Amino acid sequence: AQSVTQLDSHVSVSEGTPVLLRCNYSSSYSPSLFWYVQHPNKGLQLLLKYTSAATLVKGINGFEAEFKKSETSFHLTKPSAHMSDAAEYFCVVSLLNTGTASKLTFGTGTRLQVTL
Amino acid sequence: NAGVTQTPKFRILKIGQSMTLQCTQDMNHNYMYWYRQDPGMGLKLIYYSVGAGITDKGEVPNGYNVSRSTTEDFPLRLELAAPSQTSVYFCASSSRGAEYSNQPQHFGDGTRLSIL
């Protein structure tokens, strides 16, 4: 079984300050991990993905995430928040399925608010 | 490229009515998915398809039906709309499935459905 927990439902930061969105996962096997971003009234867009290569993954718009197996974590960070980063962020885990389609398990989301 | 296109964007239904949510993708992806997103929750998989003519149930299939007659299209049908089906529905596609669990899914912008 697999699961993912996003530790904060809401995070508020000031523009120009660092962003940290926390995610822990549970998996019986080596997972693939993703962060998706959802802007209001839009679909989900892939930010970055971890697929057992480098543990530090760089994504779009200056975001990066570090896979820590010992902590079962995949936290999302950005050095300096921008107003346009305000959105909902989803941590997602994917495993090989016994079926024929990859199954994604979504966290409940973290809403990032960026203030002036 | 348009990517994944969903229609309509918004719809209000009365209890007991039926409707079809349309989804089409132009990326020649074999794998397509339907999710629902409820407030404060992650996405839940309704149905998925690994190719034309092949569909299977996800986590929450009750009250829905799907078909996949072409690679491009994957419509979702609600036969007897119920208030519990008020949600935002997302269609997604990917190039590969379980054997390549690191393949991200591409999402449409969603259909916001209210059942009154």
PDB file of C-alpha atoms in Angstrom:
ATOM      1  CA  ALA A   1       0.000   0.000   0.000  1.00  0.00           C
ATOM      2  CA  GLN A   2       1.077   3.543  -0.529  1.00  0.00           C
ATOM      3  CA  SER A   3       0.050   6.824   1.027  1.00  0.00           C
ATOM      4  CA  VAL A   4       1.181  10.407   1.158  1.00  0.00           C
ATOM      5  CA  THR A   5       0.743  13.001   3.876  1.00  0.00           C
ATOM      6  CA  GLN A   6       1.073  16.706   3.362  1.00  0.00           C
ATOM      7  CA  LEU A   7       1.792  18.078   6.781  1.00  0.00           C
ATOM      8  CA  ASP A   8       0.374  21.567   6.265  1.00  0.00           C
ATOM      9  CA  SER A   9      -2.964  22.388   4.698  1.00  0.00           C
ATOM     10  CA  HIS A  10      -2.066  26.071   4.454  1.00  0.00           C
ATOM     11  CA  VAL A  11       1.266  27.912   4.339  1.00  0.00           C
ATOM     12  CA  SER A  12       1.656  31.677   4.237  1.00  0.00           C
ATOM     13  CA  VAL A  13       4.934  33.402   3.350  1.00  0.00           C
ATOM     14  CA  SER A  14       6.005  36.889   2.450  1.00  0.00           C
ATOM     15  CA  GLU A  15       7.214  37.617  -1.049  1.00  0.00           C
ATOM     16  CA  GLY A  16      10.965  37.107  -1.273  1.00  0.00           C
ATOM     17  CA  THR A  17      11.162  34.676   1.665  1.00  0.00           C
ATOM     18  CA  PRO A  18      11.807  30.917   1.413  1.00  0.00           C
ATOM     19  CA  VAL A  19       9.052  28.382   0.811  1.00  0.00           C
ATOM     20  CA  LEU A  20       8.883  24.959   2.479  1.00  0.00           C
ATOM     21  CA  LEU A  21       6.003  22.589   1.738  1.00  0.00           C
ATOM     22  CA  ARG A  22       6.278  19.310   3.590  1.00  0.00           C
ATOM     23  CA  CYS A  23       5.402  15.848   2.332  1.00  0.00           C
ATOM     24  CA  ASN A  24       5.883  12.403   3.855  1.00  0.00           C
ATOM     25  CA  TYR A  25       5.124   9.193   2.048  1.00  0.00           C
ATOM     26  CA  SER A  26       4.582   5.578   2.887  1.00  0.00           C
ATOM     27  CA  SER A  27       5.463   2.905   0.399  1.00  0.00           C
ATOM     28  CA  SER A  28       6.344  -0.761   0.422  1.00  0.00           C
ATOM     29  CA  TYR A  29       8.596  -0.355  -2.567  1.00  0.00           C
ATOM     30  CA  SER A  30      10.744   2.313  -4.135  1.00  0.00           C
ATOM     31  CA  PRO A  31       8.315   4.997  -5.189  1.00  0.00           C
ATOM     32  CA  SER A  32       8.233   7.641  -7.829  1.00  0.00           C
ATOM     33  CA  LEU A  33       7.315  10.984  -6.313  1.00  0.00           C
ATOM     34  CA  PHE A  34       5.908  14.099  -7.897  1.00  0.00           C
ATOM     35  CA  TRP A  35       4.908  17.600  -6.981  1.00  0.00           C
ATOM     36  CA  TYR A  36       2.053  19.142  -8.935  1.00  0.00           C
ATOM     37  CA  VAL A  37       0.793  22.716  -8.746  1.00  0.00           C
ATOM     38  CA  GLN A  38      -2.792  23.806  -9.311  1.00  0.00           C
ATOM     39  CA  HIS A  39      -3.642  27.433  -9.937  1.00  0.00           C
ATOM     40  CA  PRO A  40      -7.246  28.574  -9.428  1.00  0.00           C
ATOM     41  CA  ASN A  41      -9.671  27.075 -11.922  1.00  0.00           C
ATOM     42  CA  LYS A  42      -6.873  25.223 -13.661  1.00  0.00           C
ATOM     43  CA  GLY A  43      -5.738  21.651 -13.957  1.00  0.00           C
ATOM     44  CA  LEU A  44      -2.649  20.234 -12.291  1.00  0.00           C
ATOM     45  CA  GLN A  45       0.764  21.025 -13.719  1.00  0.00           C
ATOM     46  CA  LEU A  46       3.868  18.966 -13.033  1.00  0.00           C
ATOM     47  CA  LEU A  47       6.506  20.866 -11.039  1.00  0.00           C
ATOM     48  CA  LEU A  48       9.075  18.127 -10.651  1.00  0.00           C
ATOM     49  CA  LYS A  49       9.509  14.386 -10.247  1.00  0.00           C
ATOM     50  CA  TYR A  50      11.788  11.958  -8.439  1.00  0.00           C
ATOM     51  CA  THR A  51      12.445   8.644 -10.154  1.00  0.00           C
ATOM     52  CA  SER A  52      15.364   7.065  -8.228  1.00  0.00           C
ATOM     53  CA  ALA A  53      18.096   9.069  -9.893  1.00  0.00           C
ATOM     54  CA  ALA A  54      19.473  12.136  -8.088  1.00  0.00           C
ATOM     55  CA  THR A  55      17.909  12.697  -4.665  1.00  0.00           C
ATOM     56  CA  LEU A  56      17.818  16.464  -5.169  1.00  0.00           C
ATOM     57  CA  VAL A  57      15.394  17.231  -7.931  1.00  0.00           C
ATOM     58  CA  LYS A  58      15.079  20.585  -9.644  1.00  0.00           C
ATOM     59  CA  GLY A  59      11.813  21.624 -11.198  1.00  0.00           C
ATOM     60  CA  ILE A  60      10.240  24.532 -12.954  1.00  0.00           C
ATOM     61  CA  ASN A  61       9.925  28.076 -11.599  1.00  0.00           C
ATOM     62  CA  GLY A  62      12.835  27.675  -9.188  1.00  0.00           C
ATOM     63  CA  PHE A  63      11.325  24.879  -7.106  1.00  0.00           C
ATOM     64  CA  GLU A  64      13.285  21.873  -5.944  1.00  0.00           C
ATOM     65  CA  ALA A  65      12.670  18.870  -3.712  1.00  0.00           C
ATOM     66  CA  GLU A  66      14.917  16.455  -1.879  1.00  0.00           C
ATOM     67  CA  PHE A  67      14.116  12.761  -1.541  1.00  0.00           C
ATOM     68  CA  LYS A  68      15.151  11.464   1.908  1.00  0.00           C
ATOM     69  CA  LYS A  69      14.567   7.759   2.182  1.00  0.00           C
ATOM     70  CA  SER A  70      15.532   7.568   5.859  1.00  0.00           C
ATOM     71  CA  GLU A  71      12.892  10.169   6.688  1.00  0.00           C
ATOM     72  CA  THR A  72      10.399   9.054   4.000  1.00  0.00           C
ATOM     73  CA  SER A  73      10.101  12.682   3.017  1.00  0.00           C
ATOM     74  CA  PHE A  74       9.964  14.674  -0.202  1.00  0.00           C
ATOM     75  CA  HIS A  75       9.707  18.305   0.854  1.00  0.00           C
ATOM     76  CA  LEU A  76       9.300  21.062  -1.727  1.00  0.00           C
ATOM     77  CA  THR A  77      11.362  24.231  -1.393  1.00  0.00           C
ATOM     78  CA  LYS A  78      12.022  27.500  -3.138  1.00  0.00           C
ATOM     79  CA  PRO A  79      14.569  30.081  -2.002  1.00  0.00           C
ATOM     80  CA  SER A  80      12.436  33.143  -2.709  1.00  0.00           C
ATOM     81  CA  ALA A  81       8.667  33.215  -3.068  1.00  0.00           C
ATOM     82  CA  HIS A  82       6.966  35.183  -5.791  1.00  0.00           C
ATOM     83  CA  MET A  83       3.361  36.348  -5.860  1.00  0.00           C
ATOM     84  CA  SER A  84       2.721  34.072  -8.820  1.00  0.00           C
ATOM     85  CA  ASP A  85       3.585  31.039  -6.653  1.00  0.00           C
ATOM     86  CA  ALA A  86       0.302  31.368  -4.775  1.00  0.00           C
ATOM     87  CA  ALA A  87      -1.541  28.133  -5.607  1.00  0.00           C
ATOM     88  CA  GLU A  88      -2.422  24.670  -4.332  1.00  0.00           C
ATOM     89  CA  TYR A  89       0.411  22.144  -4.279  1.00  0.00           C
ATOM     90  CA  PHE A  90      -0.023  18.386  -4.330  1.00  0.00           C
ATOM     91  CA  CYS A  91       2.511  15.764  -3.379  1.00  0.00           C
ATOM     92  CA  VAL A  92       1.900  12.549  -5.302  1.00  0.00           C
ATOM     93  CA  VAL A  93       3.340   9.047  -5.055  1.00  0.00           C
ATOM     94  CA  SER A  94       3.277   6.490  -7.815  1.00  0.00           C
ATOM     95  CA  LEU A  95       4.020   2.803  -7.675  1.00  0.00           C
ATOM     96  CA  LEU A  96       4.098  -0.055 -10.065  1.00  0.00           C
ATOM     97  CA  ASN A  97       0.607  -1.403 -10.058  1.00  0.00           C
ATOM     98  CA  THR A  98      -0.392  -4.993 -10.342  1.00  0.00           C
ATOM     99  CA  GLY A  99      -2.632  -3.811 -13.149  1.00  0.00           C
ATOM    100  CA  THR A 100      -1.559  -2.090 -16.298  1.00  0.00           C
ATOM    101  CA  ALA A 101      -1.799   1.562 -15.409  1.00  0.00           C
ATOM    102  CA  SER A 102       0.295   3.513 -12.986  1.00  0.00           C
ATOM    103  CA  LYS A 103      -1.712   4.475  -9.955  1.00  0.00           C
ATOM    104  CA  LEU A 104      -1.178   7.869  -8.406  1.00  0.00           C
ATOM    105  CA  THR A 105      -1.951   8.561  -4.771  1.00  0.00           C
ATOM    106  CA  PHE A 106      -2.483  12.238  -4.039  1.00  0.00           C
ATOM    107  CA  GLY A 107      -1.922  14.154  -0.855  1.00  0.00           C
ATOM    108  CA  THR A 108      -4.696  16.440   0.320  1.00  0.00           C
ATOM    109  CA  GLY A 109      -2.867  19.533  -0.869  1.00  0.00           C
ATOM    110  CA  THR A 110      -1.158  22.573   0.626  1.00  0.00           C
ATOM    111  CA  ARG A 111      -2.454  25.999  -0.182  1.00  0.00           C
ATOM    112  CA  LEU A 112       0.414  28.469  -0.485  1.00  0.00           C
ATOM    113  CA  GLN A 113      -0.391  32.093   0.179  1.00  0.00           C
ATOM    114  CA  VAL A 114       2.179  34.757  -0.716  1.00  0.00           C
ATOM    115  CA  THR A 115       1.825  38.178   0.832  1.00  0.00           C
ATOM    116  CA  LEU A 116       3.518  41.481   0.065  1.00  0.00           C
TER     117      LEU A 116
ATOM    118  CA  ASN B   1      -0.504  21.551 -28.730  1.00  0.00           C
ATOM    119  CA  ALA B   2      -3.794  21.723 -26.898  1.00  0.00           C
ATOM    120  CA  GLY B   3      -2.880  18.836 -24.558  1.00  0.00           C
ATOM    121  CA  VAL B   4      -5.901  17.560 -22.630  1.00  0.00           C
ATOM    122  CA  THR B   5      -9.173  19.364 -23.326  1.00  0.00           C
ATOM    123  CA  GLN B   6     -12.271  18.999 -21.172  1.00  0.00           C
ATOM    124  CA  THR B   7     -15.776  20.213 -21.920  1.00  0.00           C
ATOM    125  CA  PRO B   8     -17.874  21.710 -20.497  1.00  0.00           C
ATOM    126  CA  LYS B   9     -15.999  23.826 -17.950  1.00  0.00           C
ATOM    127  CA  PHE B  10     -19.057  24.321 -15.758  1.00  0.00           C
ATOM    128  CA  ARG B  11     -22.413  22.561 -15.472  1.00  0.00           C
ATOM    129  CA  ILE B  12     -25.369  22.511 -13.124  1.00  0.00           C
ATOM    130  CA  LEU B  13     -27.561  19.409 -13.136  1.00  0.00           C
ATOM    131  CA  LYS B  14     -30.748  18.468 -11.392  1.00  0.00           C
ATOM    132  CA  ILE B  15     -30.903  15.267  -9.366  1.00  0.00           C
ATOM    133  CA  GLY B  16     -31.608  12.311 -11.624  1.00  0.00           C
ATOM    134  CA  GLN B  17     -30.421  13.951 -14.834  1.00  0.00           C
ATOM    135  CA  SER B  18     -27.664  12.423 -16.907  1.00  0.00           C
ATOM    136  CA  MET B  19     -24.753  13.964 -18.715  1.00  0.00           C
ATOM    137  CA  THR B  20     -21.452  13.181 -20.381  1.00  0.00           C
ATOM    138  CA  LEU B  21     -18.209  14.927 -19.546  1.00  0.00           C
ATOM    139  CA  GLN B  22     -15.987  15.070 -22.576  1.00  0.00           C
ATOM    140  CA  CYS B  23     -12.220  14.607 -22.606  1.00  0.00           C
ATOM    141  CA  THR B  24      -9.897  14.574 -25.576  1.00  0.00           C
ATOM    142  CA  GLN B  25      -6.116  14.572 -25.856  1.00  0.00           C
ATOM    143  CA  ASP B  26      -3.882  15.232 -28.843  1.00  0.00           C
ATOM    144  CA  MET B  27      -0.642  13.716 -27.528  1.00  0.00           C
ATOM    145  CA  ASN B  28      -1.348  10.182 -28.758  1.00  0.00           C
ATOM    146  CA  HIS B  29      -1.262   8.907 -25.170  1.00  0.00           C
ATOM    147  CA  ASN B  30      -2.494   5.388 -24.570  1.00  0.00           C
ATOM    148  CA  TYR B  31      -3.347   5.918 -20.905  1.00  0.00           C
ATOM    149  CA  MET B  32      -6.207   8.141 -19.818  1.00  0.00           C
ATOM    150  CA  TYR B  33      -7.777   8.761 -16.413  1.00  0.00           C
ATOM    151  CA  TRP B  34     -10.743  10.396 -14.756  1.00  0.00           C
ATOM    152  CA  TYR B  35     -10.438  11.893 -11.287  1.00  0.00           C
ATOM    153  CA  ARG B  36     -12.736  13.796  -8.997  1.00  0.00           C
ATOM    154  CA  GLN B  37     -11.534  16.452  -6.580  1.00  0.00           C
ATOM    155  CA  ASP B  38     -13.595  17.306  -3.541  1.00  0.00           C
ATOM    156  CA  PRO B  39     -12.869  20.325  -1.303  1.00  0.00           C
ATOM    157  CA  GLY B  40      -9.862  19.794   0.953  1.00  0.00           C
ATOM    158  CA  MET B  41      -9.113  16.437  -0.609  1.00  0.00           C
ATOM    159  CA  GLY B  42      -6.664  15.066  -3.075  1.00  0.00           C
ATOM    160  CA  LEU B  43      -7.780  13.603  -6.347  1.00  0.00           C
ATOM    161  CA  LYS B  44      -9.562  10.267  -6.374  1.00  0.00           C
ATOM    162  CA  LEU B  45      -9.378   7.978  -9.395  1.00  0.00           C
ATOM    163  CA  ILE B  46     -12.777   7.115 -10.904  1.00  0.00           C
ATOM    164  CA  TYR B  47     -11.878   5.130 -14.017  1.00  0.00           C
ATOM    165  CA  TYR B  48      -8.889   4.692 -16.234  1.00  0.00           C
ATOM    166  CA  SER B  49      -8.084   3.289 -19.660  1.00  0.00           C
ATOM    167  CA  VAL B  50      -4.899   1.757 -21.030  1.00  0.00           C
ATOM    168  CA  GLY B  51      -5.956   1.995 -24.654  1.00  0.00           C
ATOM    169  CA  ALA B  52      -8.882   2.066 -27.028  1.00  0.00           C
ATOM    170  CA  GLY B  53     -11.473  -0.491 -25.996  1.00  0.00           C
ATOM    171  CA  ILE B  54      -9.957  -1.135 -22.555  1.00  0.00           C
ATOM    172  CA  THR B  55     -11.215   0.477 -19.365  1.00  0.00           C
ATOM    173  CA  ASP B  56     -11.079  -0.367 -15.681  1.00  0.00           C
ATOM    174  CA  LYS B  57     -12.396   0.902 -12.362  1.00  0.00           C
ATOM    175  CA  GLY B  58     -10.472   3.132 -10.021  1.00  0.00           C
ATOM    176  CA  GLU B  59     -11.135   3.898  -6.373  1.00  0.00           C
ATOM    177  CA  VAL B  60     -14.580   5.538  -6.697  1.00  0.00           C
ATOM    178  CA  PRO B  61     -16.368   4.205  -9.815  1.00  0.00           C
ATOM    179  CA  ASN B  62     -19.923   3.940  -8.473  1.00  0.00           C
ATOM    180  CA  GLY B  63     -22.399   6.119 -10.359  1.00  0.00           C
ATOM    181  CA  TYR B  64     -20.142   6.585 -13.382  1.00  0.00           C
ATOM    182  CA  ASN B  65     -19.455   4.882 -16.686  1.00  0.00           C
ATOM    183  CA  VAL B  66     -16.778   5.335 -19.302  1.00  0.00           C
ATOM    184  CA  SER B  67     -15.968   4.226 -22.817  1.00  0.00           C
ATOM    185  CA  ARG B  68     -12.861   4.467 -24.961  1.00  0.00           C
ATOM    186  CA  SER B  69     -13.582   3.990 -28.637  1.00  0.00           C
ATOM    187  CA  THR B  70     -10.589   6.030 -29.854  1.00  0.00           C
ATOM    188  CA  THR B  71      -7.143   6.863 -28.523  1.00  0.00           C
ATOM    189  CA  GLU B  72      -8.043  10.546 -28.304  1.00  0.00           C
ATOM    190  CA  ASP B  73     -11.362  10.487 -26.460  1.00  0.00           C
ATOM    191  CA  PHE B  74     -12.370   9.253 -23.016  1.00  0.00           C
ATOM    192  CA  PRO B  75     -15.856  10.455 -22.030  1.00  0.00           C
ATOM    193  CA  LEU B  76     -17.256  10.054 -18.524  1.00  0.00           C
ATOM    194  CA  ARG B  77     -20.977   9.504 -18.124  1.00  0.00           C
ATOM    195  CA  LEU B  78     -23.198  10.172 -15.137  1.00  0.00           C
ATOM    196  CA  GLU B  79     -26.454   8.264 -15.566  1.00  0.00           C
ATOM    197  CA  LEU B  80     -28.477   9.413 -12.546  1.00  0.00           C
ATOM    198  CA  ALA B  81     -26.901  12.500 -11.040  1.00  0.00           C
ATOM    199  CA  ALA B  82     -26.827  12.652  -7.246  1.00  0.00           C
ATOM    200  CA  PRO B  83     -25.760  15.505  -4.928  1.00  0.00           C
ATOM    201  CA  SER B  84     -22.764  13.411  -3.817  1.00  0.00           C
ATOM    202  CA  GLN B  85     -21.395  13.748  -7.332  1.00  0.00           C
ATOM    203  CA  THR B  86     -20.980  17.497  -6.978  1.00  0.00           C
ATOM    204  CA  SER B  87     -17.259  17.881  -7.534  1.00  0.00           C
ATOM    205  CA  VAL B  88     -14.546  19.032  -9.888  1.00  0.00           C
ATOM    206  CA  TYR B  89     -13.676  16.402 -12.455  1.00  0.00           C
ATOM    207  CA  PHE B  90     -10.268  16.126 -14.048  1.00  0.00           C
ATOM    208  CA  CYS B  91      -9.232  14.112 -17.043  1.00  0.00           C
ATOM    209  CA  ALA B  92      -5.577  13.172 -17.466  1.00  0.00           C
ATOM    210  CA  SER B  93      -3.396  11.234 -19.860  1.00  0.00           C
ATOM    211  CA  SER B  94       0.055   9.693 -19.863  1.00  0.00           C
ATOM    212  CA  SER B  95       2.291   8.051 -22.398  1.00  0.00           C
ATOM    213  CA  ARG B  96       2.987   4.919 -20.379  1.00  0.00           C
ATOM    214  CA  GLY B  97       1.643   3.111 -17.385  1.00  0.00           C
ATOM    215  CA  ALA B  98       2.754   0.781 -14.653  1.00  0.00           C
ATOM    216  CA  GLU B  99       5.979  -0.450 -16.162  1.00  0.00           C
ATOM    217  CA  TYR B 100       7.120   3.173 -16.311  1.00  0.00           C
ATOM    218  CA  SER B 101       5.687   4.530 -13.094  1.00  0.00           C
ATOM    219  CA  ASN B 102       7.767   7.668 -13.435  1.00  0.00           C
ATOM    220  CA  GLN B 103       5.719   8.945 -16.354  1.00  0.00           C
ATOM    221  CA  PRO B 104       3.807  12.041 -15.291  1.00  0.00           C
ATOM    222  CA  GLN B 105       0.191  12.586 -16.127  1.00  0.00           C
ATOM    223  CA  HIS B 106      -1.019  15.584 -18.094  1.00  0.00           C
ATOM    224  CA  PHE B 107      -4.208  17.158 -16.799  1.00  0.00           C
ATOM    225  CA  GLY B 108      -7.068  19.094 -18.321  1.00  0.00           C
ATOM    226  CA  ASP B 109      -8.454  22.243 -16.687  1.00  0.00           C
ATOM    227  CA  GLY B 110     -11.388  20.417 -15.126  1.00  0.00           C
ATOM    228  CA  THR B 111     -15.169  20.401 -15.247  1.00  0.00           C
ATOM    229  CA  ARG B 112     -16.961  21.956 -12.281  1.00  0.00           C
ATOM    230  CA  LEU B 113     -20.199  20.073 -11.749  1.00  0.00           C
ATOM    231  CA  SER B 114     -22.970  20.928  -9.310  1.00  0.00           C
ATOM    232  CA  ILE B 115     -25.934  18.646  -8.683  1.00  0.00           C
ATOM    233  CA  LEU B 116     -28.930  20.420  -7.164  1.00  0.00           C
TER     234      LEU B 116
END
